CSV table of C-alpha atoms in Angstrom, one decimal:
chain,number,residue,atom,x,y,z
A,982,MET,CA,-75.3,58.5,-26.3
A,983,LYS,CA,-72.0,57.6,-24.4
A,984,ASP,CA,-72.2,57.4,-20.6
A,985,GLN,CA,-70.3,60.5,-19.3
A,986,THR,CA,-69.5,58.9,-15.9
A,987,ASN,CA,-65.8,58.6,-15.6
A,988,SER,CA,-65.5,59.7,-19.1
A,989,ASP,CA,-62.0,60.7,-20.3
A,990,LYS,CA,-61.8,64.5,-20.5
A,991,VAL,CA,-58.2,64.9,-19.4
A,992,PHE,CA,-57.0,66.7,-22.5
A,993,ASN,CA,-60.3,68.4,-23.8
A,994,GLU,CA,-59.1,71.9,-22.7
A,995,ILE,CA,-55.8,73.8,-23.3
A,996,LEU,CA,-53.2,72.6,-20.7
A,997,LYS,CA,-49.8,73.7,-19.9
A,998,PRO,CA,-47.2,71.3,-21.5
A,999,SER,CA,-46.3,68.5,-19.3
A,1000,ASP,CA,-45.5,64.8,-19.4
A,1001,PHE,CA,-48.2,62.2,-19.1
A,1002,GLU,CA,-48.5,60.8,-15.6
A,1003,PHE,CA,-50.6,57.9,-14.2
A,1004,ASN,CA,-52.1,60.1,-11.4
A,1005,GLN,CA,-55.3,60.2,-9.7
A,1006,THR,CA,-57.0,62.1,-12.5
A,1007,VAL,CA,-55.9,59.5,-15.1
A,1008,ALA,CA,-56.6,56.6,-12.8
A,1009,GLY,CA,-60.2,57.9,-12.4
A,1010,VAL,CA,-60.9,57.8,-16.2
A,1011,PHE,CA,-58.4,55.2,-17.3
A,1012,ASP,CA,-60.8,52.5,-18.3
A,1013,ASP,CA,-62.6,54.9,-20.6
A,1014,MET,CA,-59.3,56.3,-21.9
A,1015,VAL,CA,-57.7,53.1,-22.8
A,1016,SER,CA,-60.9,51.5,-24.4
A,1017,ARG,CA,-61.2,54.6,-26.7
A,1018,SER,CA,-57.4,55.0,-27.3
A,1019,VAL,CA,-56.3,51.4,-28.0
A,1020,PRO,CA,-57.8,49.6,-31.0
A,1021,PHE,CA,-59.3,46.1,-30.1
A,1022,TYR,CA,-58.4,46.7,-26.5
A,1023,HIS,CA,-61.1,44.3,-25.2
A,1024,GLU,CA,-60.1,41.7,-27.7
A,1025,MET,CA,-56.4,42.0,-26.6
A,1026,GLN,CA,-57.5,41.5,-23.0
A,1027,ARG,CA,-59.6,38.4,-24.1
A,1028,MET,CA,-56.8,37.0,-25.9
A,1029,THR,CA,-54.4,37.6,-23.1
A,1030,ALA,CA,-56.8,35.8,-20.7
A,1031,GLU,CA,-57.2,32.9,-23.2
A,1032,ILE,CA,-53.5,32.4,-23.5
A,1033,ALA,CA,-52.9,32.7,-19.7
A,1034,ALA,CA,-55.6,30.0,-19.2
A,1035,THR,CA,-53.8,27.6,-21.3
A,1036,HIS,CA,-50.4,28.1,-19.7
A,1037,ALA,CA,-51.4,28.8,-16.0
A,1038,LYS,CA,-50.5,25.9,-13.8
A,1039,GLU,CA,-51.8,24.9,-10.4
A,1040,ASN,CA,-49.5,25.6,-7.4
A,1041,THR,CA,-48.0,28.5,-9.3
A,1042,LYS,CA,-48.6,32.3,-9.7
A,1043,VAL,CA,-49.9,34.6,-12.4
A,1044,TYR,CA,-48.3,38.0,-12.3
A,1045,ASP,CA,-49.7,41.2,-14.0
A,1046,LEU,CA,-47.0,43.8,-14.2
A,1047,GLY,CA,-48.4,47.3,-14.7
A,1048,CYS,CA,-51.9,46.1,-13.6
A,1049,SER,CA,-53.5,49.6,-13.8
A,1050,THR,CA,-57.2,49.2,-12.8
A,1051,GLY,CA,-57.2,45.4,-12.9
A,1052,THR,CA,-58.9,44.8,-16.2
A,1053,THR,CA,-56.5,42.1,-17.2
A,1054,MET,CA,-56.8,40.2,-13.9
A,1055,LEU,CA,-60.6,40.4,-14.1
A,1056,MET,CA,-60.6,38.9,-17.5
A,1057,MET,CA,-58.1,36.3,-16.7
A,1058,ASP,CA,-60.2,35.4,-13.5
A,1059,LYS,CA,-63.0,34.2,-15.9
A,1060,MET,CA,-60.7,31.8,-17.7
A,1061,VAL,CA,-57.8,30.8,-15.5
A,1062,THR,CA,-58.2,27.7,-13.3
A,1063,GLU,CA,-59.9,28.6,-9.9
A,1064,GLY,CA,-57.5,29.0,-7.1
A,1065,ILE,CA,-54.3,29.9,-9.0
A,1066,PRO,CA,-53.3,33.2,-7.2
A,1067,PHE,CA,-52.8,36.4,-9.1
A,1068,VAL,CA,-50.1,39.2,-8.2
A,1069,GLY,CA,-50.8,42.6,-9.5
A,1070,ILE,CA,-48.1,45.2,-9.5
A,1071,ASP,CA,-48.2,48.8,-10.6
A,1072,GLU,CA,-45.8,51.8,-10.1
A,1073,SER,CA,-48.7,54.1,-9.5
A,1074,GLU,CA,-50.3,54.2,-6.0
A,1075,GLU,CA,-53.3,55.8,-7.5
A,1076,MET,CA,-53.7,53.0,-10.0
A,1077,ILE,CA,-53.3,50.3,-7.2
A,1078,ALA,CA,-56.1,52.1,-5.2
A,1079,LYS,CA,-58.4,52.2,-8.2
A,1080,CYS,CA,-57.6,48.4,-8.9
A,1081,ARG,CA,-58.3,47.5,-5.3
A,1082,GLU,CA,-61.7,49.4,-5.4
A,1083,LYS,CA,-62.6,47.8,-8.7
A,1084,LEU,CA,-61.7,44.3,-7.8
A,1085,SER,CA,-63.7,44.6,-4.5
A,1086,ASN,CA,-66.9,44.8,-6.6
A,1087,PHE,CA,-66.2,41.3,-8.0
A,1088,SER,CA,-66.1,37.9,-6.3
A,1089,MET,CA,-62.6,36.8,-7.5
A,1090,ARG,CA,-62.1,33.1,-7.7
A,1091,ARG,CA,-58.8,33.2,-6.1
A,1092,GLU,CA,-56.3,35.1,-3.8
A,1093,VAL,CA,-55.2,38.4,-5.3
A,1094,GLU,CA,-52.1,40.3,-4.0
A,1095,LEU,CA,-51.7,43.9,-5.1
A,1096,MET,CA,-48.6,46.0,-4.6
A,1097,ALA,CA,-47.2,49.4,-5.7
A,1098,ALA,CA,-43.6,48.9,-6.8
A,1099,ASP,CA,-41.1,50.3,-9.3
A,1100,LEU,CA,-41.1,47.8,-12.2
A,1101,ALA,CA,-37.5,48.7,-13.0
A,1102,ALA,CA,-36.3,47.5,-9.4
A,1103,HIS,CA,-35.2,43.9,-9.2
A,1104,PHE,CA,-38.1,42.7,-7.0
A,1105,LYS,CA,-38.6,38.9,-7.1
A,1106,ILE,CA,-41.0,37.2,-9.3
A,1107,ASP,CA,-41.5,33.8,-7.8
A,1108,ASN,CA,-43.0,30.5,-9.0
A,1109,ALA,CA,-44.6,32.2,-12.1
A,1110,SER,CA,-46.4,30.2,-14.8
A,1111,VAL,CA,-47.6,33.3,-16.6
A,1112,VAL,CA,-46.5,37.0,-16.5
A,1113,THR,CA,-48.4,39.7,-18.4
A,1114,MET,CA,-47.5,43.2,-19.3
A,1115,VAL,CA,-50.3,44.9,-21.3
A,1116,LEU,CA,-49.2,48.3,-22.7
A,1117,VAL,CA,-46.8,48.8,-20.0
A,1118,LEU,CA,-43.2,48.2,-21.1
A,1119,GLN,CA,-43.4,51.0,-23.7
A,1120,PHE,CA,-43.6,53.5,-20.7
A,1121,ILE,CA,-40.4,52.3,-19.1
A,1122,ARG,CA,-37.0,53.9,-20.1
A,1123,PRO,CA,-35.4,51.7,-22.8
A,1124,LEU,CA,-32.1,51.3,-20.9
A,1125,GLN,CA,-34.1,49.5,-18.1
A,1126,ARG,CA,-36.3,47.2,-20.2
A,1127,LEU,CA,-33.9,44.3,-20.8
A,1128,ASN,CA,-33.2,44.0,-17.1
A,1129,ILE,CA,-37.0,43.9,-16.4
A,1130,VAL,CA,-37.5,41.2,-19.0
A,1131,LYS,CA,-34.6,39.2,-17.7
A,1132,ASN,CA,-36.1,39.4,-14.2
A,1133,ILE,CA,-39.3,38.1,-15.6
A,1134,PHE,CA,-37.5,35.2,-17.3
A,1135,GLU,CA,-35.7,34.2,-14.1
A,1136,GLY,CA,-39.0,34.2,-12.2
A,1137,LEU,CA,-40.9,32.0,-14.7
A,1138,ASN,CA,-41.1,28.2,-14.2
A,1139,LYS,CA,-40.1,26.0,-17.2
A,1140,ASP,CA,-42.7,26.2,-19.9
A,1141,GLY,CA,-44.0,29.5,-18.3
A,1142,VAL,CA,-44.9,32.3,-20.7
A,1143,PHE,CA,-44.7,36.0,-20.8
A,1144,ILE,CA,-47.4,37.9,-22.7
A,1145,LEU,CA,-46.4,41.3,-23.9
A,1146,ILE,CA,-48.6,43.8,-25.7
A,1147,GLU,CA,-47.0,47.1,-27.0
A,1148,LYS,CA,-47.5,50.0,-29.2
A,1149,ILE,CA,-44.8,49.7,-31.8
A,1150,LEU,CA,-42.8,51.4,-34.6
A,1151,THR,CA,-43.1,49.9,-38.1
A,1152,GLU,CA,-40.2,48.0,-39.5
A,1153,GLU,CA,-40.2,50.1,-42.6
A,1154,LYS,CA,-40.0,53.8,-41.6
A,1155,SER,CA,-42.1,54.8,-44.7
A,1156,PHE,CA,-45.1,53.2,-43.2
A,1157,ASN,CA,-44.9,54.7,-39.7
A,1158,ARG,CA,-46.7,58.1,-40.6
A,1159,GLU,CA,-49.4,56.2,-42.5
A,1160,TYR,CA,-50.1,53.9,-39.6
A,1161,ILE,CA,-50.2,56.6,-37.1
A,1162,GLY,CA,-52.7,58.5,-39.3
A,1163,TYR,CA,-55.0,55.4,-39.2
A,1164,TYR,CA,-54.6,55.4,-35.4
A,1165,TYR,CA,-55.7,58.9,-35.1
A,1166,ASP,CA,-58.6,58.3,-37.3
A,1167,PHE,CA,-59.5,55.4,-34.8
A,1168,LYS,CA,-59.4,58.1,-32.0
A,1169,ARG,CA,-61.6,60.4,-34.0
A,1170,ARG,CA,-64.1,57.6,-34.5
A,1171,ASN,CA,-64.2,57.3,-30.6
A,1172,GLU,CA,-65.1,61.0,-30.2
A,1173,TYR,CA,-61.7,62.5,-29.4
A,1174,SER,CA,-61.2,66.1,-30.7
A,1175,GLU,CA,-58.2,67.3,-32.6
A,1176,LEU,CA,-57.2,69.2,-29.5
A,1177,GLU,CA,-57.4,66.1,-27.3
A,1178,ILE,CA,-55.4,64.2,-29.8
A,1179,SER,CA,-52.7,66.9,-30.2
A,1180,GLN,CA,-52.3,67.4,-26.5
A,1181,LYS,CA,-52.1,63.8,-25.5
A,1182,ARG,CA,-49.5,63.2,-28.3
A,1183,GLU,CA,-47.3,66.0,-26.8
A,1184,ALA,CA,-47.8,64.8,-23.3
A,1185,LEU,CA,-46.7,61.3,-24.3
A,1186,GLU,CA,-43.9,62.3,-26.5
A,1187,ASN,CA,-41.1,61.8,-24.0
A,1188,VAL,CA,-42.9,59.2,-21.9
A,1189,LEU,CA,-44.2,56.5,-24.3
A,1190,ILE,CA,-41.2,55.3,-26.4
A,1191,PRO,CA,-42.1,52.4,-28.7
A,1192,TYR,CA,-39.9,49.8,-30.1
A,1193,LYS,CA,-40.2,47.9,-33.4
A,1194,THR,CA,-41.7,44.4,-33.2
A,1195,SER,CA,-38.2,43.0,-34.1
A,1196,GLU,CA,-36.5,45.0,-31.3
A,1197,ASN,CA,-39.0,43.6,-28.8
A,1198,ILE,CA,-38.4,40.1,-30.1
A,1199,ASN,CA,-34.7,40.4,-30.0
A,1200,MET,CA,-34.8,41.7,-26.5
A,1201,LEU,CA,-36.9,38.7,-25.5
A,1202,ARG,CA,-34.4,36.3,-27.0
A,1203,GLU,CA,-31.6,38.2,-25.4
A,1204,ALA,CA,-33.3,37.8,-22.1
A,1205,GLY,CA,-33.3,34.0,-22.6
A,1206,PHE,CA,-36.5,33.1,-24.2
A,1207,LYS,CA,-36.2,30.7,-27.1
A,1208,GLU,CA,-39.8,30.4,-28.3
A,1209,VAL,CA,-41.3,33.8,-29.4
A,1210,GLU,CA,-44.4,34.4,-31.5
A,1211,VAL,CA,-46.6,37.4,-32.5
A,1212,PHE,CA,-50.2,36.6,-31.7
A,1213,PHE,CA,-51.8,40.0,-32.5
A,1214,ARG,CA,-51.2,42.9,-34.8
A,1215,TRP,CA,-53.2,46.1,-35.6
A,1216,TYR,CA,-51.1,48.6,-37.5
A,1217,ASN,CA,-49.0,50.1,-34.7
A,1218,PHE,CA,-50.0,47.7,-31.9
A,1219,THR,CA,-48.8,44.1,-31.3
A,1220,GLY,CA,-49.1,41.1,-29.0
A,1221,ILE,CA,-46.2,38.7,-28.4
A,1222,ILE,CA,-46.0,35.5,-26.4
A,1223,ALA,CA,-42.6,34.2,-25.2
A,1224,LYS,CA,-42.1,30.8,-23.7
A,1225,LYS,CA,-39.4,29.7,-21.2
A,1226,SER,CA,-38.3,26.4,-22.6
A,1227,LYS,CA,-35.5,25.5,-20.3
């Protein structure tokens, strides 16, 4: 039987329509929510850490933008060379608080700086060899995304990489409904009810705005990345690595 501690029950009763928010309620159950809502979530995290370990350089920093509860940093900590500092940034104060609490239970092998900040603001990314955004850019207004990616490009050192994981639209519209159907079947297998699936879909409708893989790749190239490659795909989820080669 599934452990009910911090179990995601946010949408298991009829709620007044409202947009999805990364508030204290969501932060408290986020790890359960995302593991049951995102196919191969733990494998995505493992792959992200594996790629980060290959490209992280001594005397640089690794940034996790939209760090949520710190899962990506915890996974990277196991693989990235000891002593390379991490910087975790999230727009949600509640997520940062949860992240700080979660990381305090582990002996991290490096310095970790956490901050709450608007990802659309032009904050400085400095001396970065790796920047990750795991299921984050999709929640940012489309008009702001290119500027964020340009900021990441500018803050990366030569040969630094940007690891982007996103929910996506299909290239061919005819497959989109089919893939969404497979995705909802995945949620049902993870014990989400029809009410929960329906209410979360409505809450996310104006908040999570996915791009096609090709649109994400074009955006990365426009920001300055020359080397771009897909490293993961499951129906309507994808992982992309972009390398700064100049």
